Short mmCIF file of N, CA and C in Angstrom, two decimals:
data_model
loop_
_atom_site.label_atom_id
_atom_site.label_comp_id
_atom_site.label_asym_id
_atom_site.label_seq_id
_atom_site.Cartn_x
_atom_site.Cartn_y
_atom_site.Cartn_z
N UNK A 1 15.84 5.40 8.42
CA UNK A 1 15.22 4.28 9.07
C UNK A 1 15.85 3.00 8.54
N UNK A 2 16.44 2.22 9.35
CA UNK A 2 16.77 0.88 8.75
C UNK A 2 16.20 0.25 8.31
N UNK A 3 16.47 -1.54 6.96
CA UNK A 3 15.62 -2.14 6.95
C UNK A 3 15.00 -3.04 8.17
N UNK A 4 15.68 -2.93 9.63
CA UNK A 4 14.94 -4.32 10.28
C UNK A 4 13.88 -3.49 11.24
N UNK A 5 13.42 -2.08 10.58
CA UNK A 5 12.49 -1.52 11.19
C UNK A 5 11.05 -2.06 10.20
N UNK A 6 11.84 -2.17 9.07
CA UNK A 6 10.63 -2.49 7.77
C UNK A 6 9.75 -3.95 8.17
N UNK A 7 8.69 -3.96 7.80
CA UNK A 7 7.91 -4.98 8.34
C UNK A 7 6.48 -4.89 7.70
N UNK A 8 6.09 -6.20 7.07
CA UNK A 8 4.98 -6.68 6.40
C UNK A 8 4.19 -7.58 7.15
N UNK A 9 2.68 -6.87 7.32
CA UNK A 9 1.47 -7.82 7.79
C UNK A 9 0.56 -8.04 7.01
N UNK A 10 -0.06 -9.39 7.19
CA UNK A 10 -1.04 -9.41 6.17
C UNK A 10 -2.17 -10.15 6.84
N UNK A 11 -3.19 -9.42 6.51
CA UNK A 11 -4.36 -10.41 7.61
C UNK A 11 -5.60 -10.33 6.44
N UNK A 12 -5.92 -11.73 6.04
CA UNK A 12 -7.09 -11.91 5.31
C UNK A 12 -8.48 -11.55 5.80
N UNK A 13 -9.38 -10.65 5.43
CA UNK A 13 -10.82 -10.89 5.90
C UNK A 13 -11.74 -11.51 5.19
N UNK A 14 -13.24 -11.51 5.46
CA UNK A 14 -13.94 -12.30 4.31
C UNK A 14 -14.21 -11.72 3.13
N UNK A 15 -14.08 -10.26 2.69
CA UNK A 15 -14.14 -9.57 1.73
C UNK A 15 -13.03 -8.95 1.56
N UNK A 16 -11.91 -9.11 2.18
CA UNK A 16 -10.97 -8.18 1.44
C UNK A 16 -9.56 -8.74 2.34
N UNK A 17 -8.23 -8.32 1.92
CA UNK A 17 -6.97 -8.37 2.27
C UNK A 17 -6.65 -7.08 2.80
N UNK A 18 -5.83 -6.67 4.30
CA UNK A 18 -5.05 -5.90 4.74
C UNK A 18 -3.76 -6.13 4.89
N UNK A 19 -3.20 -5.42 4.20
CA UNK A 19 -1.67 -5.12 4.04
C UNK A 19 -0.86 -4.13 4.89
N UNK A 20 -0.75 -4.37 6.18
CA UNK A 20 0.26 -3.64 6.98
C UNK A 20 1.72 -3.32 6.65
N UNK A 21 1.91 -2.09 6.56
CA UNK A 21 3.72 -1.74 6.11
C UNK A 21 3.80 -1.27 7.15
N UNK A 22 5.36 -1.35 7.26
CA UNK A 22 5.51 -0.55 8.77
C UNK A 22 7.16 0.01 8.11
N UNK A 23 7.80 0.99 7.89
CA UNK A 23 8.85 1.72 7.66
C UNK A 23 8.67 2.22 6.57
N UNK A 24 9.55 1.99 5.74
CA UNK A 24 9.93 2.97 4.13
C UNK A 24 9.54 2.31 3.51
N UNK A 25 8.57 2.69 2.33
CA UNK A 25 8.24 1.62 1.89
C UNK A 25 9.14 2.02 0.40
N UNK A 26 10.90 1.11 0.61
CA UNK A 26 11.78 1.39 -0.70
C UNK A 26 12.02 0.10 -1.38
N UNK A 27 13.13 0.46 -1.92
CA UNK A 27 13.32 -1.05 -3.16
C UNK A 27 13.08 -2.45 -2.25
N UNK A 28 13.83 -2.13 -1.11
CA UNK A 28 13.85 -3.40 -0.43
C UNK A 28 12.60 -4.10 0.10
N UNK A 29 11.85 -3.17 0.78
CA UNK A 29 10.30 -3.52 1.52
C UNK A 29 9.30 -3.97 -0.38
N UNK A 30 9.89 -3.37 -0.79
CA UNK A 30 8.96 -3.19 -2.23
C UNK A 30 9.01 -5.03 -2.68
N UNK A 31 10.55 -4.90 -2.43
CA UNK A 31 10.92 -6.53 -3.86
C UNK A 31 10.03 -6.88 -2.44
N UNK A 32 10.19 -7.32 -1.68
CA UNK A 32 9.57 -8.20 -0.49
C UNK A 32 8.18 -8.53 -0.49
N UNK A 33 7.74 -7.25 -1.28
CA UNK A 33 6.17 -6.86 -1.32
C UNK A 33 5.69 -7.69 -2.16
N UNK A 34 6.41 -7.75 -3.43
CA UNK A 34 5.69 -7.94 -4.69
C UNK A 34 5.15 -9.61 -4.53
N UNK A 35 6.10 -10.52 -4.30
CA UNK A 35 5.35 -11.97 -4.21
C UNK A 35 4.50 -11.77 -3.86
N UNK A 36 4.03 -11.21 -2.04
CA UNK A 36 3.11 -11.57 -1.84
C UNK A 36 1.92 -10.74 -2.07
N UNK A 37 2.14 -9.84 -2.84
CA UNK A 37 1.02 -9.06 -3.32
C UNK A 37 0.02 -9.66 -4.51
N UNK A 38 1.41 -10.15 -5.23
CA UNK A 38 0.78 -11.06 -6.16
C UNK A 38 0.10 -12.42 -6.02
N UNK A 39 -0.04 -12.62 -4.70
CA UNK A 39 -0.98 -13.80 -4.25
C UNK A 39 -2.61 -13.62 -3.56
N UNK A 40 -2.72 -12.13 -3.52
CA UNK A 40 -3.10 -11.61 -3.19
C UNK A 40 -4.58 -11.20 -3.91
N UNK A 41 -5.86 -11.67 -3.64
CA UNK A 41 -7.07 -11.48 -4.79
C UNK A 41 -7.61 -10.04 -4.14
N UNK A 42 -7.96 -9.58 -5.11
CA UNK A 42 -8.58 -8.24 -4.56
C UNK A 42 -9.92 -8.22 -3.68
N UNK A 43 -10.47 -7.19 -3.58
CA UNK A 43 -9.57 -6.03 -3.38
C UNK A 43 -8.87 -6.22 -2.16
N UNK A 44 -7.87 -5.12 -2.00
CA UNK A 44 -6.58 -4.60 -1.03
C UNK A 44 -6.54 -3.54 -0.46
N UNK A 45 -6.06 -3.35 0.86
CA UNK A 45 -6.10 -2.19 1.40
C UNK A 45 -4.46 -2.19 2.21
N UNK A 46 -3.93 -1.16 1.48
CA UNK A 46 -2.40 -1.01 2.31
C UNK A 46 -2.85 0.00 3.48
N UNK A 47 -2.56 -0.73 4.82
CA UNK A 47 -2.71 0.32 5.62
C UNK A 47 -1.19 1.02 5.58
N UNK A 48 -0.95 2.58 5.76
CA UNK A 48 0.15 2.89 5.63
C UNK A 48 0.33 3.59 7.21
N UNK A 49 -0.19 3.42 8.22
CA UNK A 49 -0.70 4.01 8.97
C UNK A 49 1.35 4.66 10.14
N UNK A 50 2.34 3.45 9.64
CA UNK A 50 3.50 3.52 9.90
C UNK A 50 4.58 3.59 8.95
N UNK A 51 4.13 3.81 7.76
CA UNK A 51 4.97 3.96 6.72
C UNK A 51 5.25 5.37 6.84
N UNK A 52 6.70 6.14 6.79
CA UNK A 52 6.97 7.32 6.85
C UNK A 52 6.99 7.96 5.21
N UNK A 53 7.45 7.05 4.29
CA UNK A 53 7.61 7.96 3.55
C UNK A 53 7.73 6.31 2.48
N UNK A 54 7.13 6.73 0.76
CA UNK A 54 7.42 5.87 -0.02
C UNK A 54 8.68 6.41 -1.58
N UNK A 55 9.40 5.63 -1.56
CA UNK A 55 10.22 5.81 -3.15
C UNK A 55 9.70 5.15 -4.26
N UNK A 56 10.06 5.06 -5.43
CA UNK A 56 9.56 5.47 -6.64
C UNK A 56 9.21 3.90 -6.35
N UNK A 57 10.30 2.74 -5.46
CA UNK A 57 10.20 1.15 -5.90
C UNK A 57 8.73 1.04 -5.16
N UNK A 58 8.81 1.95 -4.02
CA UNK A 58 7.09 1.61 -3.62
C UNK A 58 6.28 1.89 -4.32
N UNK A 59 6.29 3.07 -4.76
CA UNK A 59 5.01 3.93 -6.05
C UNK A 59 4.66 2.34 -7.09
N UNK A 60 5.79 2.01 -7.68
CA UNK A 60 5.45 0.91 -8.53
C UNK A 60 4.97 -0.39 -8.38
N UNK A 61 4.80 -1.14 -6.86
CA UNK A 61 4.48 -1.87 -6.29
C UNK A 61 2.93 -1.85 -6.52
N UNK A 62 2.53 -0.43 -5.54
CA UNK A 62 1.23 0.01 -5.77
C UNK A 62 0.69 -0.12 -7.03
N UNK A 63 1.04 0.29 -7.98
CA UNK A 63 0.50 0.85 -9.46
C UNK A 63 0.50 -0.33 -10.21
N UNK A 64 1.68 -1.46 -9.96
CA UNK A 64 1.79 -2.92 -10.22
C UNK A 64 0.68 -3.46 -10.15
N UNK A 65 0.46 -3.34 -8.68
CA UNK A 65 -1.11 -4.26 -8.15
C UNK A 65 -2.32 -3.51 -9.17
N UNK A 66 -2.46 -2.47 -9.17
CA UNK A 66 -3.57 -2.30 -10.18
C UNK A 66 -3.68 -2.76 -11.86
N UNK A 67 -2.50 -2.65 -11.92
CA UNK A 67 -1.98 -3.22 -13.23
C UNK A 67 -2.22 -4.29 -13.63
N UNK A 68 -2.10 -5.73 -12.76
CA UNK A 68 -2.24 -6.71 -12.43
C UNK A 68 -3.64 -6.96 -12.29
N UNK A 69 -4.16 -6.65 -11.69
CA UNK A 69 -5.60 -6.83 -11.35
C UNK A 69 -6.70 -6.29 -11.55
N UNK A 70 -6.85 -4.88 -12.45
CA UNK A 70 -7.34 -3.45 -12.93
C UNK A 70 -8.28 -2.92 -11.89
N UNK A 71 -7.83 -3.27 -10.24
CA UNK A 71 -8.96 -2.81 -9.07
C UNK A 71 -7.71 -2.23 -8.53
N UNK A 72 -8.31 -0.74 -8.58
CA UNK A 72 -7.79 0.28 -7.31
C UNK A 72 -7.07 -0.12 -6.07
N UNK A 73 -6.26 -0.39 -5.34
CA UNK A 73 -6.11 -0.87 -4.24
C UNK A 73 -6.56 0.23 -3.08
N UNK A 74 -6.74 0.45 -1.87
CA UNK A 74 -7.28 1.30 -1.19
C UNK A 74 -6.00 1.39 -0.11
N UNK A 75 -5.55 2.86 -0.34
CA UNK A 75 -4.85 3.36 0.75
C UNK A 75 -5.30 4.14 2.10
N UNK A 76 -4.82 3.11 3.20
CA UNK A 76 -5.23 3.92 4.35
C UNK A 76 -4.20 4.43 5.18
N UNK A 77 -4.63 5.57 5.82
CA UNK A 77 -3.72 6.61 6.74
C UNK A 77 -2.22 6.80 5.72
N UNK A 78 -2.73 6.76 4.82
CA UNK A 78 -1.34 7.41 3.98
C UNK A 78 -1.01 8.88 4.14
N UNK A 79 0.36 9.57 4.56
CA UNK A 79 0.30 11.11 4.95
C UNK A 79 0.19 11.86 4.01
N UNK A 80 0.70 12.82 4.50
CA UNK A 80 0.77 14.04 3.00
C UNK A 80 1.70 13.77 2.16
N UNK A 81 2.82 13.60 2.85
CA UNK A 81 4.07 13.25 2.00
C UNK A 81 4.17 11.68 1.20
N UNK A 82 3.20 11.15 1.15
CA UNK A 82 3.17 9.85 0.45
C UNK A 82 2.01 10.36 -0.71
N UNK A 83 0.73 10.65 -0.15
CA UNK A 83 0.03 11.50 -1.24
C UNK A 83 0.72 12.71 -2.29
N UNK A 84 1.64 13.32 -1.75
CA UNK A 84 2.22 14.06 -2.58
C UNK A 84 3.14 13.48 -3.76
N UNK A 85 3.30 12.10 -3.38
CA UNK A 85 4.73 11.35 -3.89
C UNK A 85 3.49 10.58 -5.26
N UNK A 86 2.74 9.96 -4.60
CA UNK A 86 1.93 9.04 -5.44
C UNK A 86 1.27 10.28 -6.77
N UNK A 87 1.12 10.87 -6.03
CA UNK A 87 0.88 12.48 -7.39
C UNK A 87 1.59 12.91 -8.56
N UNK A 88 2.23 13.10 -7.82
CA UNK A 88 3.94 13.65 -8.85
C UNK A 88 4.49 12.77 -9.80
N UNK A 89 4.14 11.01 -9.04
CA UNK A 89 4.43 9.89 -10.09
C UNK A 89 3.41 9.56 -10.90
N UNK A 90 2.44 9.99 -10.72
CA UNK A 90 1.21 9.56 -11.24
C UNK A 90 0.26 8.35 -10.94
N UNK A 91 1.09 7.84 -10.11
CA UNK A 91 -0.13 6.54 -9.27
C UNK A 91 -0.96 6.69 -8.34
N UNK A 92 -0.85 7.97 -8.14
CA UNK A 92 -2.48 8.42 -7.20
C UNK A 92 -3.66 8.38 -8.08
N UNK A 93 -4.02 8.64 -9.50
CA UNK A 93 -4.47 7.81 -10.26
C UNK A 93 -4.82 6.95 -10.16
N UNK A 94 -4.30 5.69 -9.87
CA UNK A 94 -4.67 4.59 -9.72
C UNK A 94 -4.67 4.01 -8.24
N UNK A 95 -5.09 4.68 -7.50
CA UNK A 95 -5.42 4.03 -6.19
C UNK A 95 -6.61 4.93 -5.42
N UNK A 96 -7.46 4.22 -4.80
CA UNK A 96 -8.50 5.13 -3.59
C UNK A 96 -7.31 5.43 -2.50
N UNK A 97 -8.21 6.70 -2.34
CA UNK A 97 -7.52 6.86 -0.64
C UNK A 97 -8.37 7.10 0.34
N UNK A 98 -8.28 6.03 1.63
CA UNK A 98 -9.78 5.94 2.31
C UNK A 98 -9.56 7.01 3.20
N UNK A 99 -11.25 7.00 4.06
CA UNK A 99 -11.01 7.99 4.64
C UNK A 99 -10.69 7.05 5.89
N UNK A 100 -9.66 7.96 6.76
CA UNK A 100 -9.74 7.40 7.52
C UNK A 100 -10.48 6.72 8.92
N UNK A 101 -11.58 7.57 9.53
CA UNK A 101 -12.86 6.96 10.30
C UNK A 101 -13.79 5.67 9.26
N UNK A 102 -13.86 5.80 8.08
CA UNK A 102 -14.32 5.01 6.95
C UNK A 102 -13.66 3.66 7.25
N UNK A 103 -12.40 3.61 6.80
CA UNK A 103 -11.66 2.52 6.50
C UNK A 103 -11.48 2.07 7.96
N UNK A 104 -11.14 2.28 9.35
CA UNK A 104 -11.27 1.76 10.11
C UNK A 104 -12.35 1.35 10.74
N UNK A 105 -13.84 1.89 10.43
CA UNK A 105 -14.68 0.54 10.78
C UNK A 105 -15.11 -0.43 9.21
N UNK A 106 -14.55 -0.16 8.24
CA UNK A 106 -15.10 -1.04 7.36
C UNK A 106 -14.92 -2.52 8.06
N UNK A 107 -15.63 -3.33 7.61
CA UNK A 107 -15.55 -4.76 7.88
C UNK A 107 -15.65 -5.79 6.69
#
C-alpha cells in the first residue's frame, strides 16, 4: 500500500478524541502521528477500521500515548492481524479494545 493511501482524521468530541487511520499504520503514518497525538488530551480512540496492518513504528506510537498520559487509549475495529501484532509486542497490554457495536454508538 503506498504512503498517499495513508491518511489521518481527527475529530474532537465533548468527552473524547477520534483518531481515524486509514492505510499502514508504519514509520511514516507513525512520525506523522506522534505530534498530533501528543496534542491530544485523553482519552483516545484510534479507529482502525481501514488500517490493514500495523509495524513495530505503529505498535510504539500506541504504547507512547499511554506512556505519556498513563490512560489506555481505545482501539476500534482493529483486525486480527493488528491484535496479533500488538500481542507479540506487548502493547496490547496497554490498550482497550472496543467492542465494536459498543464503540460505535458511544457518544
Amino acid at each position: 500500500m503506498s504512503s498517499a493511501e495513508n491518511s489521518i482524521r481527527i475529530a474532537r468530541q465533548t468527552d473524547h478524541t477520534v483518531i481515524t487511520l486509514q492505510g499502514v499504520l508504519d514509520q511514516e503514518l507513525a512520525g506523522n502521528l506522534v505530534p498530533l497525538v501528543s496534542k491530544v488530551s485523553p482519552p483516545i480512540i484510534f479507529d482502525l477500521r481501514q488500517v490493514s496492518y500495523v509495524t513495530a513504528a505503529g505498535s510504539r506510537v500506541i504504547l507512547g500515548y499511554y506512556q505519556s498520559f498513563g490512560v489506555k487509549p481505545v482501539l476500534r475495529y482493529a483486525n486480527q492481524n493488528i491484535i496479533d501484532l500488538l500481542d507479540l509486542s506487548g502493547t496490547l497490554n496497554y490498550v482497550s479494545l472496543a467492542e465494536d457495536e459498543s464503540a460505535h454508538t458511544a457518544t
